[in-house]
Amino acid sequence: MHTLTIAWHTLLAFFPPDLSPSYLRYVWLPVAQTIGMASAGMVVALSLGIPLAIYVGTRAPGWQGIVGLLSALRAIPDLTLAILAVVIVGLGPAAGMAALAVFYTAMVGKVFAELFLAAPQAPLESLRATGAPRLAVALFGLIPLTLADLLTFGSYSFECAMRASVIVGAVGGGGIGTELVGAVNGLDYPRATTLIIILALLVASVDTLGWLIRKNPRIALVLFPVGVATMLLNPPQVFVVRHAFVTFAGMLPPLLNPKALAALPALLWETLEIAVGGTALALLLALPLALGAARNVVHTAITAAVRRVLDVARAVPEIVWALIFVVMAGIGPLAGALALGIHSAGVLGKLFAEAFENVDTAPVRALEATGAGRLPVVAFGIFPLAIGPIAVHTMFRLEWNVRAATVVGMIGAGGIGEALFNAQQHMHYQEMMAYIAATWLLVILADVVGERVRRRLGWNYVTT
Amino acid sequence: MLSVIDLTVRYPSQAAPALQGICLHVAGGERVAVVGPSGGGKTTLFRAVNGSVLVQSGYVALEGERVGEARGAKLRALRRRIAVIAQMHDLVDRLAVYQNVMAGALGRWSSLHALRFLLRPSGAELAEAKAALERVGIPEKLRSRTSDLSGGQRQRVAIARALVQRPTVLLADEPVASLDPARSEQILALLCDLARERGLALLCSLHQPELAMRYFDRIVGLRHGRVVFDRPAAKIEPEHLVFAS
C-alpha cells in the first residue's frame, strides 16, 4: 500500500507539463534535429537495405552470407551503436545519424529480405521461366507480391527510427533525447512530461505519414531532402576520428575479470527473463487490443478509440517507460519487463490489427456467406489467415525485446545493461566490449530460436 | 424454392443497371445454368440472391421469405440455407481440411461451439466432415493442410463445406473457371448429382455453353443485365449460344 502511495505521488509529480512559451521556443531546435536524424538514418537504410534485400530475395549467389551479415549487424542494440558512434564521430547529431543508419540498414535489409523469401514462389518461377533478369524478377514479382507488407514494415521502421532517434540522443547523439534525460535526471518532471507529449505527437504524425505512404508511396520521397539536409548541416567532427581509433583499439580484446565472468550467466538469464516476460505481457494485451483495432472486425468508432490507446503505448519508447516504471515500481527487472510489455503491446497491437485487416477477403466472405456470426468468422477466417504475420511479428518482437532488455538496464531496470553501463561509466572499455559481445551473442541466439519457433507456429495451427 | 421477381440492381458508380427486371424460378432438385458474357450480370445476380447487394426494386424470395429485407441474425439465418461455391480461392489455407469443411456449420453453431470445435473437435463432428469428404471423393484428405491441395481438390472441399451447411439452395459462381476440362466435368457432374440427390435448387454460372447443355436441366442467358432466354437445355438452339462465347 505504501509503495502504491509513493508510486501515485511520483506520477502526480509529472503533472502538469511545462507548456510555457519560452520552453516551447527552446525545444524547437532539438525536435527538428530528432526528425532530421531519423530521416537521414532512413534515407541511408532504404538506399542500402532495399538493394541488399533484393539480392537476397532473388537468391543470388552468396545470399545466405548477406543474411548472416545483416543478422550480425542487427544484433547490436541501437543504444550500444550510439555509444560507440559517440566515441568515434564525436558528440552530436552526426553520431546519432551514424548509429541509426547502421542499425536501420540492417533492419530494413533483413526484414525486407525475409518478406521476399516468404513470397509465393510460383509467380516468381514463371517470371524466371521467361528469362527475366534478377532486377526484373524483383520489380515485377517480389515487390508487387509483398508490397502491402513492405509498406507496412517500411513505415513501421520509420516510426521506430523516430523513437530510436530520441533514444540515441540519451547518450549524446543530439535531439530531444538529450533534453529528456537531462530533465528526468534533474528531477524536472513537468518538462519531462512536455517532452514525452512532444514525442507522442511526433510518433502520431509519423503514423499518419506512414498511412499516407501506404496509400501513395511517392510521399516517402519527402524523407530524402530532410535527411540529406540534416546530414549536410551536421558533418562528423573529423579530428575526433583519429582519437577515436586509439580509444577503440584500447577496447580490444574484450576481457572480463573472473568475478564478473562468474556473474555473467545470471545477468544473461535475468535479461532473458525481462525480454520473455515483457513479450508475454505484450502478447496477452495486444491480441484483444488488435481485434478491437481491426476495422474488419469491430465498428470503426471502437477501433478509433483502441488505436489511440495503442498509439500512446507505442509512442513512448521502452527506455522512457522504464524511466517511469523505475521511478514508480523501483529499480529492478520488474520495471524492465513492464516497460517492454507496455511498449510492445502498442507495437504488436498495431501490427496485429494490420495483419487482421490485410487478410484475403475471399475466404472471409465465403464464411460470412454460410451465415456465420462475427466471432466464428474471426476464429475460422480472420485469425488463422493472420496467424502467419502474427507469429512473425511476435518473434521479431521477442528478438527486439532481448535487445531492448539489454538497454533498459542502463537506467536501472535490470539485466546485463546495468553491468555494461557501469563498465562504460568507469571507462573499463575492455569489460564493456565483453558485455557488448555477450549481448550480441544473446541476440543472435534469440534470432535463431525465433526463426525455429516462427516456422513451428505456422504449422501448429493445422495439426490440432 | 428460389424465386427472383422483377429484380433490378443498380450500382451507384454506373449509369446502366447491373440487373434489370430479372424473373427466375428454380425448384428443389432443379439444375439451372446461367450463361452469358462477362459483365452480363451473373455475379451480381448471385450476390443479390445471397443478400449481399442492395436491391433497387423487385426481390429475391427463398421459400417465400424475402432475402433483401432481412438484416443481422435474420439475414444470417437465410444465408445458412444458401450455400455458395465460388472459384477455388475461398478456403482458409492455414486451416486443416476438416476445419474448412465444418466451417459450413458455423451458421447453426453458437460462437462458443465454434471455438470449442477449433480447440477440440468431437468424434461426431469429425465423422460428419469425413462423410462430406467421402461424398465428394476425397475422404483421405480429412486432416491435410488445405494449402497442400490441388485446384480440383480445393473445389471438392468447397463443395463438402456446402454439404455440411445443409442448404436448400446451392449457388455455384464459375465453379470450374480455373480447372482443366476433365476436372471441370467431374465437378459439374458432382454438383448436379448432389442437387438431385438432396433436392437442392442448383444455380450455376458457367462460361462454357456446351458444358451447360450437357449437365443442366435449364439454361438462362444473361446479357446487359437482362434475361435473353430461359429454356430447357434440350430446346436450346445454336443461335441462342452465339452471344455467350
XYZ file of C-alpha atoms in Angstrom:
709
model
C 0.000 0.000 0.000
C 2.814 2.329 0.967
C 4.659 1.643 -2.315
C 1.460 2.317 -4.254
C 1.104 5.653 -2.480
C 4.661 6.538 -3.387
C 4.043 5.469 -6.991
C 0.902 7.631 -7.109
C 2.686 10.686 -5.738
C 5.557 10.183 -8.184
C 3.063 10.030 -11.019
C 1.439 13.276 -9.854
C 4.848 14.988 -9.925
C 4.825 14.582 -13.734
C 1.790 16.907 -13.987
C 1.050 19.481 -15.191
C 3.514 19.589 -18.111
C 5.625 22.709 -18.616
C 3.972 24.421 -21.596
C 5.421 27.907 -21.091
C 6.128 29.731 -24.393
C 9.802 30.176 -23.558
C 10.307 26.424 -23.063
C 8.364 25.553 -26.200
C 10.530 28.007 -28.177
C 13.592 26.371 -26.676
C 12.705 22.756 -27.601
C 12.010 23.605 -31.233
C 15.611 23.010 -32.394
C 16.124 19.635 -30.631
C 12.773 18.458 -32.064
C 13.850 19.415 -35.597
C 17.165 17.655 -35.028
C 15.397 14.479 -33.916
C 13.197 14.440 -37.028
C 16.172 15.142 -39.275
C 18.277 12.392 -37.702
C 15.513 9.810 -38.143
C 15.035 10.863 -41.798
C 18.763 10.733 -42.509
C 19.020 7.296 -40.903
C 16.108 6.020 -43.009
C 17.493 7.535 -46.235
C 20.708 5.572 -45.776
C 18.822 2.493 -44.580
C 16.475 2.422 -47.582
C 19.180 3.141 -50.182
C 21.393 0.360 -48.866
C 18.830 -2.025 -47.344
C 16.490 -2.450 -50.335
C 19.203 -3.465 -52.848
C 20.586 -5.913 -50.290
C 17.118 -7.361 -49.658
C 16.508 -7.764 -53.395
C 19.853 -9.501 -53.737
C 18.825 -11.941 -51.004
C 15.226 -12.251 -52.208
C 16.276 -13.317 -55.699
C 18.582 -15.896 -54.098
C 21.611 -14.500 -55.911
C 24.926 -16.254 -55.273
C 26.040 -15.850 -51.652
C 22.652 -14.564 -50.397
C 22.973 -16.569 -47.195
C 26.177 -14.674 -46.412
C 24.333 -11.338 -46.714
C 21.570 -12.597 -44.410
C 24.255 -13.597 -41.897
C 25.937 -10.208 -42.124
C 22.652 -8.313 -41.721
C 21.644 -10.508 -38.758
C 25.053 -9.940 -37.161
C 24.750 -6.156 -37.561
C 21.155 -6.103 -36.390
C 22.154 -7.947 -33.239
C 23.936 -4.878 -31.849
C 21.401 -2.710 -29.951
C 20.875 0.848 -31.227
C 21.922 2.410 -27.944
C 25.150 0.416 -27.935
C 25.870 1.521 -31.514
C 25.198 5.092 -30.415
C 27.687 4.805 -27.543
C 30.310 3.546 -29.998
C 29.360 6.200 -32.576
C 29.733 8.966 -29.994
C 33.239 7.747 -29.279
C 34.111 7.535 -32.977
C 32.272 10.512 -34.566
C 32.040 12.839 -31.564
C 29.093 14.159 -29.581
C 26.123 15.496 -31.528
C 23.612 14.534 -34.235
C 26.276 13.031 -36.533
C 26.820 10.217 -34.031
C 23.097 9.650 -33.737
C 22.687 9.509 -37.519
C 25.599 7.104 -37.927
C 24.117 4.740 -35.329
C 20.642 4.931 -36.886
C 21.985 4.422 -40.412
C 23.872 1.254 -39.491
C 21.075 -0.136 -37.356
C 18.222 0.513 -39.796
C 20.150 -0.607 -42.876
C 20.468 -3.976 -41.150
C 16.822 -3.933 -40.052
C 15.296 -2.895 -43.399
C 17.626 -5.227 -45.268
C 16.841 -8.223 -43.085
C 13.096 -7.780 -42.750
C 12.546 -6.992 -46.439
C 14.743 -9.962 -47.333
C 12.614 -12.235 -45.095
C 9.415 -10.926 -46.679
C 10.886 -11.503 -50.155
C 11.968 -15.025 -49.248
C 8.481 -15.780 -47.892
C 6.764 -14.540 -51.081
C 4.797 -17.143 -53.063
C 7.262 -18.882 -55.378
C 5.008 -19.900 -58.270
C 4.638 -16.412 -59.829
C 8.381 -15.841 -59.409
C 9.172 -19.142 -61.099
C 7.016 -18.221 -64.060
C 8.807 -14.851 -64.298
C 12.184 -16.576 -64.209
C 10.962 -19.007 -66.834
C 10.570 -16.065 -69.248
C 14.313 -15.486 -68.877
C 13.815 -12.248 -66.924
C 16.909 -10.899 -65.158
C 17.044 -10.582 -61.357
C 16.052 -6.936 -61.211
C 13.046 -7.594 -63.446
C 12.005 -10.512 -61.227
C 12.223 -8.142 -58.250
C 10.308 -5.316 -59.929
C 7.568 -7.445 -61.494
C 7.391 -10.237 -58.919
C 8.921 -9.774 -55.483
C 7.917 -6.166 -54.853
C 4.309 -6.308 -56.149
C 3.750 -9.633 -54.324
C 4.874 -8.231 -50.988
C 4.050 -4.537 -51.422
C 1.424 -4.298 -48.668
C 3.801 -5.834 -46.128
C 6.784 -3.822 -47.406
C 4.932 -0.557 -46.952
C 3.607 -1.603 -43.544
C 7.062 -2.553 -42.373
C 8.801 0.375 -44.065
C 6.594 2.947 -42.380
C 6.766 0.984 -39.129
C 10.565 1.075 -39.205
C 10.432 4.843 -39.830
C 8.358 5.117 -36.654
C 10.965 3.004 -34.851
C 13.712 5.219 -36.250
C 11.921 8.282 -34.885
C 11.827 6.754 -31.391
C 15.392 5.476 -31.733
C 16.374 8.985 -32.795
C 15.236 10.102 -29.331
C 16.997 7.181 -27.631
C 20.394 7.713 -29.256
C 20.166 11.284 -28.020
C 20.209 9.956 -24.469
C 23.879 9.020 -24.761
C 24.954 12.204 -26.519
C 23.589 11.685 -30.026
C 21.682 15.010 -30.073
C 17.964 15.843 -30.354
C 15.266 15.739 -27.650
C 16.678 12.542 -26.103
C 19.426 14.591 -24.523
C 16.795 17.062 -23.255
C 14.600 14.284 -21.842
C 17.348 12.531 -19.905
C 18.519 15.919 -18.628
C 15.004 16.735 -17.417
C 14.494 13.380 -15.634
C 17.961 13.393 -14.089
C 17.344 16.942 -12.891
C 14.015 15.782 -11.347
C 12.321 18.325 -13.653
C 9.320 16.022 -14.260
C 6.962 18.667 -15.738
C 9.446 19.315 -18.564
C 9.924 15.544 -18.993
C 6.151 15.292 -19.468
C 6.256 18.078 -22.078
C 8.970 16.189 -23.953
C 7.030 12.901 -23.729
C 3.938 14.641 -25.128
C 6.012 16.106 -27.977
C 7.430 12.641 -28.572
C 3.925 11.112 -28.693
C 2.746 13.809 -31.132
C 5.831 13.226 -33.258
C 5.210 9.498 -33.469
C 1.500 10.068 -34.124
C 2.356 12.298 -37.095
C 4.825 9.692 -38.333
C 1.987 7.163 -38.039
C -0.216 9.396 -40.204
C 2.668 9.854 -42.628
C 3.059 6.070 -42.777
C -0.636 5.713 -43.578
C -0.283 8.301 -46.358
C 2.803 6.485 -47.676
C 0.893 3.208 -47.830
C -1.790 4.944 -49.877
C 0.678 6.837 -52.072
C 4.260 5.529 -51.766
C 5.674 8.587 -53.579
C 5.182 10.628 -50.397
C 8.152 8.732 -48.933
C 10.399 10.850 -51.191
C 9.907 13.687 -48.648
C 12.404 11.805 -46.463
C 15.253 12.456 -48.875
C 15.620 16.285 -48.783
C 15.049 16.331 -44.996
C 17.565 13.556 -44.398
C 20.196 14.877 -46.778
C 19.887 18.427 -45.379
C 20.393 17.121 -41.835
C 23.466 15.177 -42.921
C 24.952 18.293 -44.569
C 24.175 20.519 -41.581
C 25.735 18.073 -39.081
C 29.020 16.761 -40.502
C 31.105 14.473 -38.277
C 33.918 16.153 -36.372
C 36.813 14.684 -38.296
C 39.596 15.494 -35.845
C 37.946 13.269 -33.260
C 38.276 10.259 -35.571
C 41.973 9.714 -35.003
C 41.499 9.891 -31.260
C 38.533 7.562 -31.596
C 40.565 4.876 -33.302
C 43.032 4.937 -30.463
C 40.214 4.636 -27.943
C 38.575 1.858 -29.963
C 41.851 -0.069 -30.169
C 42.091 0.231 -26.382
C 38.727 -1.589 -26.072
C 40.148 -4.739 -27.636
C 40.361 -7.552 -26.852
C 37.182 -7.875 -24.725
C 38.093 -9.054 -21.237
C 36.233 -9.873 -18.001
C 37.785 -10.432 -14.576
C 36.976 -13.848 -13.002
C 34.380 -12.427 -10.605
C 32.488 -10.655 -13.403
C 32.741 -13.767 -15.562
C 31.135 -15.890 -12.832
C 28.265 -13.417 -12.532
C 27.661 -13.292 -16.301
C 25.245 -16.275 -16.680
C 22.915 -14.874 -14.019
C 22.985 -11.475 -15.740
C 22.148 -13.021 -19.111
C 19.347 -15.076 -17.570
C 17.824 -12.003 -15.959
C 17.996 -10.187 -19.314
C 16.148 -13.069 -20.975
C 13.517 -13.058 -18.225
C 12.873 -9.360 -18.865
C 12.578 -9.983 -22.603
C 10.322 -13.062 -22.391
C 8.193 -11.632 -19.587
C 7.771 -8.373 -21.477
C 6.850 -10.127 -24.725
C 4.379 -12.441 -22.971
C 2.705 -9.469 -21.307
C 2.638 -7.688 -24.669
C 1.073 -10.674 -26.468
C -1.572 -11.008 -23.758
C -2.501 -7.335 -24.103
C -2.021 -6.998 -27.866
C -4.298 -9.796 -29.147
C -7.561 -8.458 -27.685
C -6.496 -4.860 -28.384
C -5.681 -5.687 -32.010
C -9.096 -7.295 -32.557
C -10.592 -4.102 -31.162
C -8.431 -2.049 -33.527
C -9.130 -4.041 -36.722
C -11.669 -2.261 -38.906
C -12.871 -5.520 -40.456
C -13.693 -6.975 -37.015
C -15.409 -4.250 -34.989
C -17.074 -0.920 -35.698
C -14.780 1.989 -36.588
C -15.988 4.025 -33.601
C -14.358 1.397 -31.345
C -11.229 0.949 -33.481
C -10.506 4.680 -33.368
C -10.508 4.672 -29.552
C -8.453 1.459 -29.252
C -5.940 2.796 -31.769
C -5.365 5.918 -29.643
C -4.527 3.672 -26.672
C -2.082 1.682 -28.827
C -0.569 4.927 -30.151
C 0.252 6.153 -26.653
C 1.756 2.799 -25.594
C 3.850 2.715 -28.760
C 4.849 6.366 -28.950
C 6.720 6.203 -25.653
C 9.974 4.231 -26.121
C 10.871 1.339 -23.804
C 13.591 3.442 -22.208
C 11.122 6.178 -21.289
C 8.550 3.687 -19.965
C 11.424 2.175 -17.982
C 12.328 5.605 -16.576
C 8.724 5.975 -15.406
C 8.432 2.414 -14.019
C 11.763 2.627 -12.218
C 10.550 5.788 -10.522
C 7.177 4.147 -9.710
C 7.979 0.454 -9.109
C 11.606 0.685 -8.041
C 14.891 -0.426 -9.567
C 14.998 -3.995 -10.927
C 13.895 -6.396 -13.694
C 10.145 -5.976 -12.950
C 10.330 -2.358 -14.137
C 12.147 -3.559 -17.258
C 9.558 -6.238 -18.088
C 6.655 -3.816 -17.509
C 8.333 -1.223 -19.740
C 8.913 -3.714 -22.571
C 5.410 -5.172 -22.131
C 3.547 -1.866 -22.399
C 5.577 -0.550 -25.316
C 5.477 -3.863 -27.219
C 1.721 -4.166 -26.658
C 1.391 -0.908 -28.566
C 3.636 -2.107 -31.379
C 2.170 -5.617 -31.679
C -1.393 -4.354 -31.297
C -0.967 -2.145 -34.330
C 0.847 -4.759 -36.423
C -1.686 -7.486 -35.495
C -4.564 -5.160 -36.372
C -2.984 -4.551 -39.773
C -2.454 -8.294 -40.208
C -6.172 -8.837 -39.486
C -7.091 -6.111 -41.961
C -4.750 -7.401 -44.686
C -6.235 -10.934 -44.804
C -7.549 -12.238 -48.091
C -11.198 -11.193 -48.314
C -12.467 -14.108 -50.432
C -12.328 -16.803 -47.692
C -13.796 -14.373 -45.156
C -16.726 -13.563 -47.439
C -17.223 -17.281 -48.050
C -17.508 -17.829 -44.293
C -19.963 -14.945 -43.941
C -21.994 -16.492 -46.731
C -22.579 -19.599 -44.583
C -24.489 -17.367 -42.151
C -21.698 -17.452 -39.556
C -21.686 -14.774 -36.838
C -18.888 -12.282 -36.201
C -16.879 -14.304 -33.656
C -16.812 -17.569 -35.660
C -15.752 -15.637 -38.775
C -12.842 -14.235 -36.760
C -11.958 -17.637 -35.269
C -12.223 -19.640 -38.515
C -11.147 -16.993 -41.009
C -9.532 -13.747 -39.973
C -7.432 -15.177 -37.136
C -5.980 -18.257 -38.917
C -5.398 -16.197 -42.074
C -3.411 -13.700 -39.997
C -1.579 -16.200 -37.774
C 1.497 -16.223 -40.025
C 2.161 -12.477 -39.792
C 1.226 -12.582 -36.073
C 3.843 -15.258 -35.389
C 6.436 -13.412 -37.453
C 5.771 -10.104 -35.704
C 5.830 -11.714 -32.247
C 9.116 -13.458 -32.892
C 10.636 -10.284 -34.270
C 9.366 -8.510 -31.172
C 10.931 -11.118 -28.899
C 14.247 -10.649 -30.684
C 13.806 -6.905 -30.379
C 12.951 -7.230 -26.714
C 16.083 -9.235 -25.972
C 17.944 -6.262 -27.370
C 15.755 -3.785 -25.511
C 16.228 -5.775 -22.288
C 19.958 -5.148 -22.555
C 19.253 -1.434 -22.980
C 16.714 -0.772 -20.195
C 19.337 -1.976 -17.700
C 21.277 1.177 -18.433
C 18.767 3.220 -16.449
C 18.397 0.685 -13.632
C 15.731 -1.708 -14.924
C 17.852 -4.865 -14.522
C 19.765 -7.209 -16.803
C 23.143 -7.071 -18.490
C 22.707 -3.422 -19.485
C 23.379 -2.323 -15.937
C 26.808 -4.003 -15.945
C 27.503 -2.653 -19.451
C 26.645 0.872 -18.382
C 28.712 0.677 -15.191
C 31.736 -0.596 -17.158
C 31.327 2.291 -19.604
C 30.974 4.848 -16.804
C 34.158 3.568 -15.158
C 35.922 3.568 -18.544
C 36.573 -0.181 -18.242
C 36.310 -0.397 -22.021
C 37.594 -3.973 -22.366
C 34.960 -5.096 -19.857
C 32.347 -3.038 -21.741
C 33.294 -4.743 -25.002
C 32.968 -8.131 -23.298
C 29.401 -7.254 -22.242
C 28.666 -5.993 -25.764
C 29.931 -9.300 -27.170
C 27.773 -11.239 -24.686
C 24.748 -9.103 -25.634
C 25.469 -9.709 -29.285
C 25.615 -13.493 -28.820
C 22.404 -13.427 -26.794
C 20.577 -11.511 -29.519
C 21.861 -13.865 -32.213
C 20.674 -16.820 -30.148
C 17.237 -15.190 -29.893
C 17.288 -14.743 -33.666
C 17.970 -18.416 -34.307
C 15.397 -19.643 -31.792
C 12.885 -17.109 -33.139
C 13.316 -18.468 -36.651
C 12.563 -22.021 -35.478
C 9.548 -21.146 -33.372
C 8.134 -18.990 -36.165
C 8.300 -21.929 -38.512
C 6.640 -24.222 -35.975
C 3.842 -21.798 -35.123
C 2.963 -21.673 -38.805
C 2.344 -25.403 -38.796
C 0.890 -25.924 -35.355
C -2.452 -24.357 -36.048
C -3.265 -27.081 -38.568
C -2.319 -30.282 -36.774
C -4.627 -29.955 -33.747
C -37.851 -22.931 -53.791
C -35.928 -19.906 -55.089
C -37.773 -17.057 -56.781
C -36.334 -13.927 -58.298
C -39.111 -11.450 -59.010
C -38.644 -8.413 -61.301
C -35.218 -7.753 -59.792
C -33.346 -4.531 -60.592
C -29.919 -3.718 -59.192
C -28.039 -0.516 -59.926
C -24.506 0.204 -58.713
C -24.015 3.848 -57.671
C -20.952 4.252 -59.903
C -22.627 3.018 -63.085
C -25.271 4.565 -65.296
C -26.728 1.324 -66.659
C -28.342 -1.035 -64.166
C -26.373 -4.239 -63.487
C -29.632 -6.223 -63.465
C -32.935 -5.141 -64.955
C -36.283 -6.795 -64.350
C -34.926 -10.295 -63.817
C -37.522 -13.035 -63.224
C -36.365 -16.533 -62.414
C -37.681 -19.595 -60.556
C -35.672 -22.605 -59.521
C -37.412 -25.606 -57.969
C -35.879 -28.049 -55.490
C -33.729 -30.606 -57.300
C -33.688 -28.477 -60.428
C -30.369 -27.651 -62.032
C -30.130 -24.311 -63.790
C -27.095 -22.904 -65.551
C -26.633 -19.176 -66.110
C -24.542 -18.338 -69.148
C -23.508 -15.079 -70.739
C -20.590 -12.761 -71.365
C -18.511 -11.254 -68.561
C -20.194 -8.201 -67.127
C -23.578 -9.559 -68.170
C -24.781 -9.617 -64.561
C -24.110 -13.217 -63.462
C -22.091 -12.321 -60.378
C -24.467 -9.515 -59.398
C -27.388 -11.938 -59.629
C -25.618 -14.358 -57.289
C -24.781 -11.609 -54.823
C -28.391 -10.453 -54.843
C -29.605 -13.982 -54.140
C -27.163 -14.166 -51.238
C -28.379 -10.816 -49.874
C -25.020 -9.083 -50.196
C -26.035 -6.372 -52.662
C -28.589 -3.592 -52.335
C -31.641 -4.199 -54.493
C -33.434 -1.222 -56.110
C -36.709 -2.931 -56.964
C -38.141 -6.414 -57.074
C -36.969 -9.065 -54.641
C -35.450 -12.481 -54.109
C -37.501 -14.977 -52.117
C -36.361 -18.215 -50.563
C -39.342 -20.481 -49.836
C -41.496 -17.357 -49.574
C -39.122 -15.342 -47.349
C -37.641 -12.213 -48.858
C -33.856 -12.140 -48.724
C -33.363 -8.413 -49.365
C -35.341 -7.246 -46.334
C -33.521 -9.412 -43.814
C -30.819 -7.897 -41.629
C -28.497 -9.178 -38.904
C -29.488 -12.507 -37.382
C -32.389 -12.985 -39.796
C -30.139 -12.468 -42.823
C -27.656 -14.924 -41.344
C -30.429 -17.458 -40.869
C -31.395 -17.091 -44.533
C -27.795 -17.270 -45.720
C -27.402 -20.520 -43.817
C -29.870 -22.050 -46.269
C -27.968 -20.800 -49.322
C -24.601 -22.440 -49.868
C -22.145 -20.588 -52.084
C -19.339 -22.221 -54.046
C -17.062 -19.672 -55.656
C -13.889 -20.246 -57.626
C -11.263 -22.143 -55.728
C -9.905 -19.172 -53.786
C -12.304 -19.022 -50.885
C -10.853 -21.584 -48.472
C -8.745 -20.639 -45.465
C -5.346 -22.078 -46.365
C -3.979 -22.297 -42.875
C -6.816 -24.430 -41.514
C -6.889 -28.208 -41.875
C -9.301 -29.607 -44.466
C -11.785 -30.839 -41.842
C -11.843 -27.358 -40.281
C -12.669 -25.771 -43.618
C -15.360 -28.392 -44.238
C -17.017 -27.893 -40.862
C -16.947 -24.110 -41.352
C -20.154 -24.862 -43.266
C -21.798 -25.487 -39.886
C -20.867 -22.075 -38.447
C -24.274 -20.644 -39.268
C -26.039 -23.073 -36.922
C -23.359 -23.264 -34.242
C -23.032 -20.863 -31.355
C -19.804 -18.903 -31.141
C -18.722 -20.981 -28.140
C -19.376 -24.179 -30.041
C -17.257 -22.839 -32.919
C -14.326 -22.032 -30.624
C -14.588 -25.384 -28.866
C -14.507 -27.141 -32.239
C -11.278 -25.356 -33.205
C -9.621 -26.499 -29.999
C -11.076 -29.998 -29.765
C -13.373 -31.356 -32.478
C -15.772 -34.089 -31.310
C -15.905 -37.526 -32.891
C -19.334 -36.799 -34.360
C -18.085 -33.611 -35.981
C -15.079 -35.357 -37.488
C -17.404 -38.108 -38.735
C -19.637 -35.525 -40.396
C -16.623 -33.901 -42.075
C -15.443 -37.319 -43.185
C -18.870 -38.236 -44.598
C -18.992 -34.987 -46.573
C -15.484 -35.546 -47.923
C -16.426 -39.138 -48.811
C -19.360 -37.838 -50.834
C -17.053 -35.547 -52.823
C -14.467 -38.299 -53.238
C -11.504 -37.231 -51.099
C -12.011 -38.752 -47.596
C -8.259 -39.328 -47.262
C -7.669 -35.553 -47.136
C -9.520 -35.133 -43.815
C -6.520 -33.912 -41.847
C -4.429 -32.479 -44.662
C -3.308 -28.896 -44.771
C -5.659 -27.055 -47.114
C -2.824 -25.229 -48.869
C -1.389 -28.585 -49.974
C -4.437 -29.427 -52.114
C -4.703 -29.154 -55.895
C -7.265 -26.894 -57.567
C -9.754 -29.724 -58.145
C -9.384 -30.962 -54.565
C -9.937 -27.456 -53.212
C -13.143 -27.217 -55.221
C -14.257 -30.541 -53.710
C -13.541 -29.226 -50.214
C -15.657 -26.153 -51.001
C -18.474 -28.476 -52.098
C -18.094 -30.582 -48.948
C -18.395 -27.398 -46.899
C -21.583 -26.554 -48.787
C -22.968 -30.035 -47.932
C -22.225 -29.558 -44.232
C -24.163 -26.316 -44.403
C -27.308 -28.424 -45.248
C -28.650 -25.754 -47.610
C -31.778 -25.711 -49.743
C -30.148 -23.628 -52.477
C -26.716 -24.165 -53.958
C -25.099 -21.208 -55.756
C -22.011 -22.022 -57.798
C -20.298 -18.977 -59.308
C -17.993 -20.118 -62.128
C -17.074 -23.264 -60.162
C -14.865 -24.636 -62.928
C -13.290 -21.427 -64.235
C -9.743 -22.379 -63.264
C -9.911 -26.161 -63.770
C -8.882 -28.277 -66.737
C -11.669 -29.826 -68.899
C -11.605 -33.313 -67.303
C -11.781 -31.930 -63.743
C -14.436 -29.433 -64.802
C -16.694 -32.250 -65.929
C -16.152 -34.215 -62.712
C -17.018 -31.193 -60.586
C -20.153 -30.351 -62.605
C -21.313 -33.969 -62.508
C -20.814 -33.987 -58.742
C -22.770 -30.739 -58.267
C -25.658 -31.978 -60.423
C -25.804 -35.368 -58.683
C -25.877 -33.663 -55.297
C -28.662 -31.308 -56.348
C -30.838 -34.222 -57.469
C -29.995 -36.495 -54.565
C -30.674 -33.840 -51.874
C -33.410 -31.898 -53.649
C -31.359 -28.688 -53.817
C -32.095 -25.826 -56.155
C -28.815 -25.508 -58.074
C -27.959 -22.231 -59.762
C -24.606 -22.330 -61.519
C -22.887 -19.727 -63.693
C -20.709 -21.027 -66.496
C -18.586 -19.733 -69.313
C -18.851 -22.874 -71.414
C -22.321 -23.270 -73.042
C -21.560 -26.824 -74.207
C -20.972 -27.947 -70.596
C -24.178 -26.187 -69.562
C -26.154 -28.108 -72.222
C -24.675 -31.423 -71.148
C -25.272 -31.256 -67.387
C -28.147 -28.883 -66.647
C -31.939 -29.094 -66.935
C -32.395 -25.459 -67.850
C -30.252 -22.694 -69.229
C -30.684 -18.978 -68.637
C -28.888 -16.474 -70.864
C -27.965 -13.187 -69.211
C -26.718 -10.170 -71.136
C -26.584 -6.447 -70.321
C -28.389 -7.284 -67.093
C -31.396 -8.850 -68.795
C -32.606 -12.399 -69.318
C -32.309 -13.036 -73.067
C -33.549 -16.615 -72.910
C -34.683 -19.149 -70.308
C -35.478 -22.615 -71.654
C -34.872 -26.312 -71.143
C -31.422 -27.467 -72.228
C -32.991 -29.755 -74.813
C -34.614 -26.810 -76.574
C -31.527 -24.631 -76.841
C -30.698 -23.767 -80.442
C -27.183 -22.901 -81.607
C -28.164 -19.263 -82.192
C -29.015 -18.905 -78.505
C -25.451 -19.580 -77.591
C -23.619 -17.475 -80.147
C -23.639 -14.433 -77.872
C -22.133 -16.293 -74.952
C -18.847 -17.311 -76.456
